PDB file of C-alpha atoms and ligand atoms in Angstrom:
ATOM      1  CA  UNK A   1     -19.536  -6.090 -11.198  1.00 50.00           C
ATOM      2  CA  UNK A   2     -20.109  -9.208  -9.266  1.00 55.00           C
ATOM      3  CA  UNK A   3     -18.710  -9.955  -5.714  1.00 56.00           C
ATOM      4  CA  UNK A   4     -17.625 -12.687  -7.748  1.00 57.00           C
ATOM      5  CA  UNK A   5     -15.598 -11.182  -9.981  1.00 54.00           C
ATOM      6  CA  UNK A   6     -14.422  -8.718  -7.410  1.00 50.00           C
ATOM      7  CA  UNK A   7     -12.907 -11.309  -5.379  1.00 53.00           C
ATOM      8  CA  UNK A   8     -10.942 -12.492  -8.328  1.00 64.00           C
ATOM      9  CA  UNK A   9      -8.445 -10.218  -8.570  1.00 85.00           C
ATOM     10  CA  UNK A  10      -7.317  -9.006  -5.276  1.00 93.00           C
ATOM     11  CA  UNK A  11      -5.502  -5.589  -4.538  1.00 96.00           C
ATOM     12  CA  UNK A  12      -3.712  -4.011  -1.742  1.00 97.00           C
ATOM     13  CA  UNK A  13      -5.063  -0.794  -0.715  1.00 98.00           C
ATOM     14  CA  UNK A  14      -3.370   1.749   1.153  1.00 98.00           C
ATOM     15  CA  UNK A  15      -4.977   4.500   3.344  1.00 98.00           C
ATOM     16  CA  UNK A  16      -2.802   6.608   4.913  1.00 98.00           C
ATOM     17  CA  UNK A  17      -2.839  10.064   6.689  1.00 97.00           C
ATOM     18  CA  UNK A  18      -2.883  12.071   9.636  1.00 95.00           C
ATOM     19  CA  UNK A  19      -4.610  10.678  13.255  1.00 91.00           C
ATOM     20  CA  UNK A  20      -8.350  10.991  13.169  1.00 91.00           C
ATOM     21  CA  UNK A  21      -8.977  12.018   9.417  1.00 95.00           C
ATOM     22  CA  UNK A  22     -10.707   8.720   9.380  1.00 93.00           C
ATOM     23  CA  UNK A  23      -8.617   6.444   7.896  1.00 96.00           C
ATOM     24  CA  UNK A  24      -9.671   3.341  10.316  1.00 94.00           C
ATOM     25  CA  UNK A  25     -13.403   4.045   9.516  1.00 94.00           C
ATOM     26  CA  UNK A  26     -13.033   4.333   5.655  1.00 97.00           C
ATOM     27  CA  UNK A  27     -10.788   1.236   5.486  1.00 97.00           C
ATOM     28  CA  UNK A  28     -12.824  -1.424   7.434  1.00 95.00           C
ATOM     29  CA  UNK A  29     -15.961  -0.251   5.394  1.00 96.00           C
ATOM     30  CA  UNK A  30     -14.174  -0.473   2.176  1.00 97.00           C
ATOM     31  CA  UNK A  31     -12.959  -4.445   3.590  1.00 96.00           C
ATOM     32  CA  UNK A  32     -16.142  -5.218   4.496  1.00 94.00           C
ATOM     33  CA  UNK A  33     -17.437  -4.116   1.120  1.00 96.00           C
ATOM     34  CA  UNK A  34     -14.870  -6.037  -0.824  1.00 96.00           C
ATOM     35  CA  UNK A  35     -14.915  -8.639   1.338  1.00 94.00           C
ATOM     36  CA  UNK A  36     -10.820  -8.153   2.059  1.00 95.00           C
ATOM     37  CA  UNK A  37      -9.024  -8.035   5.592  1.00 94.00           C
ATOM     38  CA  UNK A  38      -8.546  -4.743   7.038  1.00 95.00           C
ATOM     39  CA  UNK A  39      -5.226  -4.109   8.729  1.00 96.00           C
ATOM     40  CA  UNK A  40      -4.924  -1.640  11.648  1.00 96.00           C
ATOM     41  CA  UNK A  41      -1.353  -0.870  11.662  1.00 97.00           C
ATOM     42  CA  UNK A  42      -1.409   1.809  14.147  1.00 97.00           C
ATOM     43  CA  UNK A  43      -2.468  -0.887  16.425  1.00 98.00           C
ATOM     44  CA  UNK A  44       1.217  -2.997  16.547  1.00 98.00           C
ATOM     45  CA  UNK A  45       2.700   0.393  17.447  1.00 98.00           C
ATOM     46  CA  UNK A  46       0.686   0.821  20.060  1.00 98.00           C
ATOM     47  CA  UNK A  47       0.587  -2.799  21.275  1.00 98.00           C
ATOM     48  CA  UNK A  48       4.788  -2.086  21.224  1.00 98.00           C
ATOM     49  CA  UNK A  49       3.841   1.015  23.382  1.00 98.00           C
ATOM     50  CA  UNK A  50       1.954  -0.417  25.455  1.00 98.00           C
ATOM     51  CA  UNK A  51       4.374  -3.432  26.315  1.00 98.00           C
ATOM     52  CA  UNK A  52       7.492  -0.701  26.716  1.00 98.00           C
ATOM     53  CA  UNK A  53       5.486   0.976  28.982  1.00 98.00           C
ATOM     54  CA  UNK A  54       4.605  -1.861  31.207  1.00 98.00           C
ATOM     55  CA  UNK A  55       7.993  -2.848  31.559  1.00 98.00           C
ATOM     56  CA  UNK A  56       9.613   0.308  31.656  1.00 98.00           C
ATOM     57  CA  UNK A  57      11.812  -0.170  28.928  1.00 98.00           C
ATOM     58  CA  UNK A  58      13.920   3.225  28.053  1.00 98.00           C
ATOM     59  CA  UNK A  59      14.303   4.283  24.310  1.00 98.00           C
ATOM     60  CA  UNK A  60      17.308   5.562  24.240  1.00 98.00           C
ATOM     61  CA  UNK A  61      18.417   1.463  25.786  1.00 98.00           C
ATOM     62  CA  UNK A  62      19.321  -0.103  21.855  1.00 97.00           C
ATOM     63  CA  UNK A  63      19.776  -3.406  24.151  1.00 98.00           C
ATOM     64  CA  UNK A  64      16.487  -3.470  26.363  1.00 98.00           C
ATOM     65  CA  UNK A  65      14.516  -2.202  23.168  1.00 98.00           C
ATOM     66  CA  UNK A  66      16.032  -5.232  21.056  1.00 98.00           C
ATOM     67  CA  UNK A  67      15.046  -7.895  24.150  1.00 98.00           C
ATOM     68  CA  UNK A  68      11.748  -6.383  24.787  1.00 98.00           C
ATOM     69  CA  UNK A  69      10.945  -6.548  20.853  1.00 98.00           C
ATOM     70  CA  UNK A  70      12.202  -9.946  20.615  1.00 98.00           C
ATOM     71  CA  UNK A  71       9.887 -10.906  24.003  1.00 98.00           C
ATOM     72  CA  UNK A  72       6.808  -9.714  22.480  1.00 97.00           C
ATOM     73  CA  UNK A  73       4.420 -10.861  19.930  1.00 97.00           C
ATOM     74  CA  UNK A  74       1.453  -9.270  18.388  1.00 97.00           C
ATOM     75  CA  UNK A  75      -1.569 -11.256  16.702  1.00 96.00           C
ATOM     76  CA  UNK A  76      -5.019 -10.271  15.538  1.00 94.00           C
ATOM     77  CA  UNK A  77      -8.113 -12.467  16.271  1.00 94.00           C
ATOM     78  CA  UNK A  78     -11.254 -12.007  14.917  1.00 89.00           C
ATOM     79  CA  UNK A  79     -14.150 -12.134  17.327  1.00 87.00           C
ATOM     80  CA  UNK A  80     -17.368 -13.314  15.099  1.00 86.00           C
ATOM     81  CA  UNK A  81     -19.787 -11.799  18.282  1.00 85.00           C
ATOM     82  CA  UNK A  82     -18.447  -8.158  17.660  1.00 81.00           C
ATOM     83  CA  UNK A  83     -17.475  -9.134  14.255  1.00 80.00           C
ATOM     84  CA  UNK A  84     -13.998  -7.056  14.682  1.00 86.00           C
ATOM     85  CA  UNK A  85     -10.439  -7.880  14.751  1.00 90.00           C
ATOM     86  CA  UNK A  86      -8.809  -7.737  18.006  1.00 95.00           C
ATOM     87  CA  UNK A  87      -4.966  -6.776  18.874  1.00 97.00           C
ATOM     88  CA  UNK A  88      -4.068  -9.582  20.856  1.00 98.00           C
ATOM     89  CA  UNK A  89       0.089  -8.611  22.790  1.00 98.00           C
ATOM     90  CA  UNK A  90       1.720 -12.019  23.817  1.00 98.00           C
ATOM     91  CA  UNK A  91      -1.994 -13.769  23.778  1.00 97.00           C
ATOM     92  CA  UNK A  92      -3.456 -11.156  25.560  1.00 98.00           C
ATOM     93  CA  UNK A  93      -6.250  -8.795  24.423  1.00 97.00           C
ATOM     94  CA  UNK A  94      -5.400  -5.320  24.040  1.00 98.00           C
ATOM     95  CA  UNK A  95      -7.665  -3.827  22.202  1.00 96.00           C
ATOM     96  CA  UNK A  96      -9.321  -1.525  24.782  1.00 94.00           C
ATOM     97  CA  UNK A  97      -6.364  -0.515  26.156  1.00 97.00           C
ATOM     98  CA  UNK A  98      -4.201   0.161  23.195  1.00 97.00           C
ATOM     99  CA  UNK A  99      -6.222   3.085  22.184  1.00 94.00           C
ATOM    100  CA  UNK A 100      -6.148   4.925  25.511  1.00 94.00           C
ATOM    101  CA  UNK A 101      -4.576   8.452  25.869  1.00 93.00           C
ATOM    102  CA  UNK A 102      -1.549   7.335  27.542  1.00 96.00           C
ATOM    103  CA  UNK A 103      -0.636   5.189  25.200  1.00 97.00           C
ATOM    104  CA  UNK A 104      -1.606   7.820  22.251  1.00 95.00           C
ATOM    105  CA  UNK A 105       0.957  10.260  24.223  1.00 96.00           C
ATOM    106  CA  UNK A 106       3.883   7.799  24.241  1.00 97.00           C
ATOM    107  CA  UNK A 107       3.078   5.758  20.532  1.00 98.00           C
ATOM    108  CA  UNK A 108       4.576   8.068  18.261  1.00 97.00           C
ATOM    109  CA  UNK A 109       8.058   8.280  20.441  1.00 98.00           C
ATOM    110  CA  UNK A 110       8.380   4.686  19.994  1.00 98.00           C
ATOM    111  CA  UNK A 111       7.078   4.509  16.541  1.00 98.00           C
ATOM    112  CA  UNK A 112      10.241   6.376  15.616  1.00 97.00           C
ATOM    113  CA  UNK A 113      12.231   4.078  16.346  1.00 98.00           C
ATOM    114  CA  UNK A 114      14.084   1.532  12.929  1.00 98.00           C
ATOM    115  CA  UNK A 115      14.166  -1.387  14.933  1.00 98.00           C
ATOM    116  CA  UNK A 116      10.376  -0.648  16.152  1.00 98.00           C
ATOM    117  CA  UNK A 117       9.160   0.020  12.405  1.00 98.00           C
ATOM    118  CA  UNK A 118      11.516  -2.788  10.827  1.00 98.00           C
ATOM    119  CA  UNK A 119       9.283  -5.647  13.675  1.00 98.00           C
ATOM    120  CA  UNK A 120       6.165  -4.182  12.040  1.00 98.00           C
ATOM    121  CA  UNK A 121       6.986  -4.038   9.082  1.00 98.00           C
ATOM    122  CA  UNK A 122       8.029  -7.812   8.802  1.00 97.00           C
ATOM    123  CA  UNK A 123       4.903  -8.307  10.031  1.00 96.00           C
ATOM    124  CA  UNK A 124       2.771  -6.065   7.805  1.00 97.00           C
ATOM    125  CA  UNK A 125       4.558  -7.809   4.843  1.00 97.00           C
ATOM    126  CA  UNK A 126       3.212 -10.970   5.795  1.00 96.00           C
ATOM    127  CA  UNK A 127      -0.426  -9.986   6.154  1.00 94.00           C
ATOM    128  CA  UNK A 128       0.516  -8.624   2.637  1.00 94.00           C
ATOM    129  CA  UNK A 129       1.423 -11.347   1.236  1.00 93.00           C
ATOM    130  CA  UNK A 130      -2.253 -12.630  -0.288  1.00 89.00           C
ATOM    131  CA  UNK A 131      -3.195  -9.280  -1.250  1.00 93.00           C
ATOM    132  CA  UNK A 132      -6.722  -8.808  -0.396  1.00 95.00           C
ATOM    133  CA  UNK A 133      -5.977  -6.223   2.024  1.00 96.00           C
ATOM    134  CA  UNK A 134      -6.903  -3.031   3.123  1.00 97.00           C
ATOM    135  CA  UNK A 135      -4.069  -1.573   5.685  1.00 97.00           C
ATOM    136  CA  UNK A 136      -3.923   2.102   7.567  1.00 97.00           C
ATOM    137  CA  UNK A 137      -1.473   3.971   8.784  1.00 97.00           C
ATOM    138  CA  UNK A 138       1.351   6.346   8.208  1.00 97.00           C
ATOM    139  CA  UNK A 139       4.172   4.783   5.717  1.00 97.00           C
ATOM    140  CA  UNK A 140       1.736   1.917   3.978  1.00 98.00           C
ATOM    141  CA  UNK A 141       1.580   3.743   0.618  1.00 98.00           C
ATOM    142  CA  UNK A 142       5.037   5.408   0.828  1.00 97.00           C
ATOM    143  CA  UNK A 143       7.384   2.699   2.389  1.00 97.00           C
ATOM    144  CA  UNK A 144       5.657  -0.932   3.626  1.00 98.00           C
ATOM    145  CA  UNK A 145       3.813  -1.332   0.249  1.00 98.00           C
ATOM    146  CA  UNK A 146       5.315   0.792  -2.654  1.00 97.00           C
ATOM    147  CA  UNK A 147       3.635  -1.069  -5.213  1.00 96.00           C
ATOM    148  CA  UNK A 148      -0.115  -1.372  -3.753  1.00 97.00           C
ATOM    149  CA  UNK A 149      -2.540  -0.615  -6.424  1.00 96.00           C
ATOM    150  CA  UNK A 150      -4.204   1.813  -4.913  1.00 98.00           C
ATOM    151  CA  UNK A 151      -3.279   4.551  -1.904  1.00 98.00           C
ATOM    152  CA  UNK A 152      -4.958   7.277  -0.577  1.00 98.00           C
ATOM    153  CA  UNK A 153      -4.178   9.784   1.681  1.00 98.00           C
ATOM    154  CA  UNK A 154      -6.366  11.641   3.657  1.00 98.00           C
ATOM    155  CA  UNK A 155      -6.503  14.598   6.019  1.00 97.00           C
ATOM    156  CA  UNK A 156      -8.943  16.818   7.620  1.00 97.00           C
ATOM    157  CA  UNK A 157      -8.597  19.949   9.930  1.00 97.00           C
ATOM    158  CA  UNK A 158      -7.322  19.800  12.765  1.00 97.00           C
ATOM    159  CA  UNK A 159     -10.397  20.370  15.047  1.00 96.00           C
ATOM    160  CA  UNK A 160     -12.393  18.630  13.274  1.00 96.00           C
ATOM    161  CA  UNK A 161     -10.099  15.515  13.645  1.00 96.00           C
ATOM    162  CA  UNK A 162     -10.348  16.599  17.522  1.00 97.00           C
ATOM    163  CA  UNK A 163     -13.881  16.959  17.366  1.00 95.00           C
ATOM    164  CA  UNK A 164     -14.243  12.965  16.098  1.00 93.00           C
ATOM    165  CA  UNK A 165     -11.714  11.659  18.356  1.00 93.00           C
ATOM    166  CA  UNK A 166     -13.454  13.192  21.399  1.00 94.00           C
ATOM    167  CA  UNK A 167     -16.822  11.590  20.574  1.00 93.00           C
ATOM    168  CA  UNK A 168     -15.005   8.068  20.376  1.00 90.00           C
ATOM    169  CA  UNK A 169     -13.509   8.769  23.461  1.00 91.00           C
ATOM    170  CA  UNK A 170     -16.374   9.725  25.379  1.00 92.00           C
ATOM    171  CA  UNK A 171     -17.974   6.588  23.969  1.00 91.00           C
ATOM    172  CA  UNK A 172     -15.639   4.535  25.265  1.00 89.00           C
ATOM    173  CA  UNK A 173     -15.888   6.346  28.863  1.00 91.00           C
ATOM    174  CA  UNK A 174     -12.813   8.329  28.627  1.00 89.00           C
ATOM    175  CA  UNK A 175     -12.921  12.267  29.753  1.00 90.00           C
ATOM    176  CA  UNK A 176     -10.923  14.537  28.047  1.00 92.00           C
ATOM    177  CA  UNK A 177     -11.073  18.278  26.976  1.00 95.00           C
ATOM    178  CA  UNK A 178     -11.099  18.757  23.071  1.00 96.00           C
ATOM    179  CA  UNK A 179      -7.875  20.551  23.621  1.00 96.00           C
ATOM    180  CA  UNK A 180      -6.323  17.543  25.122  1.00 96.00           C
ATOM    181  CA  UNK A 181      -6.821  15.877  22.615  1.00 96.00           C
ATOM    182  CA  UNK A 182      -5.554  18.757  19.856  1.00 97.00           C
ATOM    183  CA  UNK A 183      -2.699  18.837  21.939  1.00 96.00           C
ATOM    184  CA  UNK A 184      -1.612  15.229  21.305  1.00 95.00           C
ATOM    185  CA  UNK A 185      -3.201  15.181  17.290  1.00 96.00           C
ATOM    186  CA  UNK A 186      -0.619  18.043  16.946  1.00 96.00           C
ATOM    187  CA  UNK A 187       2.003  16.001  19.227  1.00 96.00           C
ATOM    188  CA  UNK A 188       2.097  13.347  16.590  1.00 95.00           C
ATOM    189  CA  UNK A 189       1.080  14.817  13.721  1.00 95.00           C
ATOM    190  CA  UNK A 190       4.924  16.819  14.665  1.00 96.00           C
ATOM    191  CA  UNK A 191       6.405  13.388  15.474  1.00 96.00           C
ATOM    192  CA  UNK A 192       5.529  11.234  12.253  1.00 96.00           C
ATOM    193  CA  UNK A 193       5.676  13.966   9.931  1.00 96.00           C
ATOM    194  CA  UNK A 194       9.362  14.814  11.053  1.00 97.00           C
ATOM    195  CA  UNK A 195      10.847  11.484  12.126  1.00 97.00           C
ATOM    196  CA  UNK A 196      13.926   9.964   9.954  1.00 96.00           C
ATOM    197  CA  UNK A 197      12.511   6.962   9.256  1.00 96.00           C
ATOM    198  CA  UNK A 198       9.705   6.507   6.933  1.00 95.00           C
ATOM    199  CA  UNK A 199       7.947   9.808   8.085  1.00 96.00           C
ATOM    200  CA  UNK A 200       4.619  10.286   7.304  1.00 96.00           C
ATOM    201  CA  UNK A 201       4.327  12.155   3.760  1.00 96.00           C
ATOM    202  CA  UNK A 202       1.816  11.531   0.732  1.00 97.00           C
ATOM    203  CA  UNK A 203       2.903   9.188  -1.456  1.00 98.00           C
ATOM    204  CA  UNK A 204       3.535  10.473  -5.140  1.00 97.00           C
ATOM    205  CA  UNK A 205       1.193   8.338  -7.020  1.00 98.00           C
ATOM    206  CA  UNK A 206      -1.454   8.320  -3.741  1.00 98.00           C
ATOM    207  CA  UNK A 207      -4.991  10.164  -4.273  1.00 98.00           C
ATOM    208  CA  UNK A 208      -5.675  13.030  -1.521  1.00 98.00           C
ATOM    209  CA  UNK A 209      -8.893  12.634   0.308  1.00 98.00           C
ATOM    210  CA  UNK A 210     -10.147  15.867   2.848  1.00 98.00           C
ATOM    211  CA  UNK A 211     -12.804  14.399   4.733  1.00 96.00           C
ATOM    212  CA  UNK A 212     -13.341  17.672   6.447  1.00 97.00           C
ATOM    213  CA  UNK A 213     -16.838  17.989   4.476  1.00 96.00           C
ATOM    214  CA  UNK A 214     -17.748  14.868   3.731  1.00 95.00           C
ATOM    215  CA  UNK A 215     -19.670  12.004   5.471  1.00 93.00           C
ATOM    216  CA  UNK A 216     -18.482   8.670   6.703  1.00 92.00           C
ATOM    217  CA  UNK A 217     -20.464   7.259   3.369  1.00 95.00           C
ATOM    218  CA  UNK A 218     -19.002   9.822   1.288  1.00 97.00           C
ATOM    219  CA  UNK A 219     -15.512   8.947   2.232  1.00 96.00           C
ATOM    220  CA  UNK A 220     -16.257   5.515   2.034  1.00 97.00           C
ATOM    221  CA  UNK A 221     -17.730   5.104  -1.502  1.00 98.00           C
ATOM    222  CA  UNK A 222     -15.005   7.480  -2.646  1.00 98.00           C
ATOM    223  CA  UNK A 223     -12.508   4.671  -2.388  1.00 98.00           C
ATOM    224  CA  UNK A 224     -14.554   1.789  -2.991  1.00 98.00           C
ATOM    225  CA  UNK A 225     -15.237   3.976  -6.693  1.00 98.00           C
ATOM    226  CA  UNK A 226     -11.404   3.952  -6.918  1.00 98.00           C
ATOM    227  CA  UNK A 227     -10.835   0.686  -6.015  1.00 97.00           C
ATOM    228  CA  UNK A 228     -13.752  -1.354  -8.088  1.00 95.00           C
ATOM    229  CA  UNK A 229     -11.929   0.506 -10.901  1.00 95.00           C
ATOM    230  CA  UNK A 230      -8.521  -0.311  -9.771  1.00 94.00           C
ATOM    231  CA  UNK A 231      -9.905  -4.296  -9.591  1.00 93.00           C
ATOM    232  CA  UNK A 232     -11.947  -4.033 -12.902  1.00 89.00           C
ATOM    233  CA  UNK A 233      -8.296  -2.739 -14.814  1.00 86.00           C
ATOM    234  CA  UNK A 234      -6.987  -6.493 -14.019  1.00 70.00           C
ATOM    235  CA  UNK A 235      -9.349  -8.312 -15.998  1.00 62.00           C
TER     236      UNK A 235
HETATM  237  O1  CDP B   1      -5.930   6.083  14.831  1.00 78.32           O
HETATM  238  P1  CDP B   1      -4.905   7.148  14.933  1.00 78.32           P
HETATM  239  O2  CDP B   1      -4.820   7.905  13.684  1.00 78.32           O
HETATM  240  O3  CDP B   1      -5.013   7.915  16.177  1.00 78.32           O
HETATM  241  O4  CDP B   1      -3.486   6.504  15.079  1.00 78.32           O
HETATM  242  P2  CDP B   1      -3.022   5.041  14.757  1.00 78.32           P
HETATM  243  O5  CDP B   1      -3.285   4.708  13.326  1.00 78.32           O
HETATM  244  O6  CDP B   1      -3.563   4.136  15.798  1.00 78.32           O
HETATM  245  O7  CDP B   1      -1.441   5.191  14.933  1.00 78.32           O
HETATM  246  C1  CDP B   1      -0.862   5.507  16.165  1.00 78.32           C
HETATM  247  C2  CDP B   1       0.564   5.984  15.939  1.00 78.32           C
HETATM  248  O8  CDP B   1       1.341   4.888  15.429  1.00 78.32           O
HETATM  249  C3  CDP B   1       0.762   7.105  14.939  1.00 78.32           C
HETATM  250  O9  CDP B   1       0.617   8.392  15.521  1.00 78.32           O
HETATM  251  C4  CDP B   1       2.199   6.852  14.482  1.00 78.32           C
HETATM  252  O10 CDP B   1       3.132   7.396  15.383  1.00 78.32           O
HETATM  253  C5  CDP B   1       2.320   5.347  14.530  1.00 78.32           C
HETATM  254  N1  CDP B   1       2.154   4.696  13.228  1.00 78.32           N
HETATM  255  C6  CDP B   1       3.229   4.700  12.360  1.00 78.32           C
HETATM  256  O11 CDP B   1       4.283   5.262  12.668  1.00 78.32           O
HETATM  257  N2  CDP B   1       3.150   4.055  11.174  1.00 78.32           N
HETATM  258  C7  CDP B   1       2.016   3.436  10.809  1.00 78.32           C
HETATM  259  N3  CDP B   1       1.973   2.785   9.642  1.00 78.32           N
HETATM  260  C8  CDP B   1       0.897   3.435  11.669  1.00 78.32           C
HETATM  261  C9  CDP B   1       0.986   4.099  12.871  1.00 78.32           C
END
């Protein structure tokens, strides 16, 4: 098919799944292919994190949570140098410090939260609203976008999940012992499979992925296969 005719009709597609099973990898490589917007929405949780931790705000405070989501404002900018998107909180740029560990040990306590999910969500809708998309996370397939026309869920063990998150880590400069890191993969993996709303689950009509085995290419031309298919069906 032509990139042509692949950007005529345009899709949502949904990858969700457990941290580290290489959801954020898959879906920016299946944007760039298709030449649609990738959507990190584990990054507005943790640019919500990271602003309730700077300012100390309490969970369990239904007031100071409703101020402190009303005070802050999360945009994405893409920077043509690194040729990424980056999580901008209240102008600033977060993107570095969104993804370290202490924000990874507090983002799925406030990620529980309605009001929390209900901000992103509104949010996540509008990014939607084009199609065109490919968005990660936890509740895209199940609860932000019921209808996207095509979701996938993937997973991979637990140490191996470890494994990958330690090398990005250590990329970045950040020391940690792989069972750190297992401790807070299980943390969450505990939290967003359990919370009331919108826990992570697999969505019925989503396709399971275990990218225990595979390779980042694998994983990656798995759902582009799906998705070509899932564009091709609308002409
Ligand atoms: O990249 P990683 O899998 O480590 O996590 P992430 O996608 O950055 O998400 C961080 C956390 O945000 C998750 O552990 C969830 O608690 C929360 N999250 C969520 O509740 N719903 C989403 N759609 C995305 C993330």
């Amino acid at each position: 098919m032509s990139a042509q005719r692949l950007l005529m009709k345009k899709i949502i597609i949904a990858i969700d799944g457990y941290a580290g099973a290489g959801k954020s990898t898959t879906a920016k490589e299946v944007a760039r292919q298709l030449k649609y917007n990738y959507v990190d929405s584990g990054a507005m949780y943790r640019a919500i994190t990271l602003y309730f931790i700077r300012h100390q705000i309490a969970l369990d405070d239904s007031e100071a949570v409703h101020r402190a989501l009303e005070a802050l404002d999360i945009s994405f900018l893409y920077d043509p140098i690194q040729q990424k998107s980056i999580t901008c909180l209240n102008g600033e740029d977060v993107e570095q410090e969104i993804r370290k560990m202490y924000v990874s040990d507090y983002v799925s306590d406030v990620s529980k939260l309605l009001e929390v999910r209900q901000k992103v969500m509104v949010l996540q809708l509008k990014l939607g609203e084009s199609k065109g998309i490919v968005m990660d996370g936890r509740d895209i397939g199940s609860k932000v976008f019921p209808f996207a026309e095509l979701k996938i869920f993937m997973i991979a063990d637990l140490e191996t999940r470890a494994a990958r998150r330690l090398e990005e880590l250590q990329a970045k400069g950040e020391v940690f012992s792989l069972e750190e890191i297992i401790e807070n993969l299980r943390n969450r993996d505990q939290i967003d499979t359990t919370r009331k709303e919108s826990p992570l689950v697999q969505a019925e009509d989503a396709i399971l992925l275990d990218s225990t085995h595979i390779s980042f290419t694998e994983q990656a031309e798995f759902v582009l296969n799906l998705a070509r298919r899932k564009i091709e069906e609308y002409h």
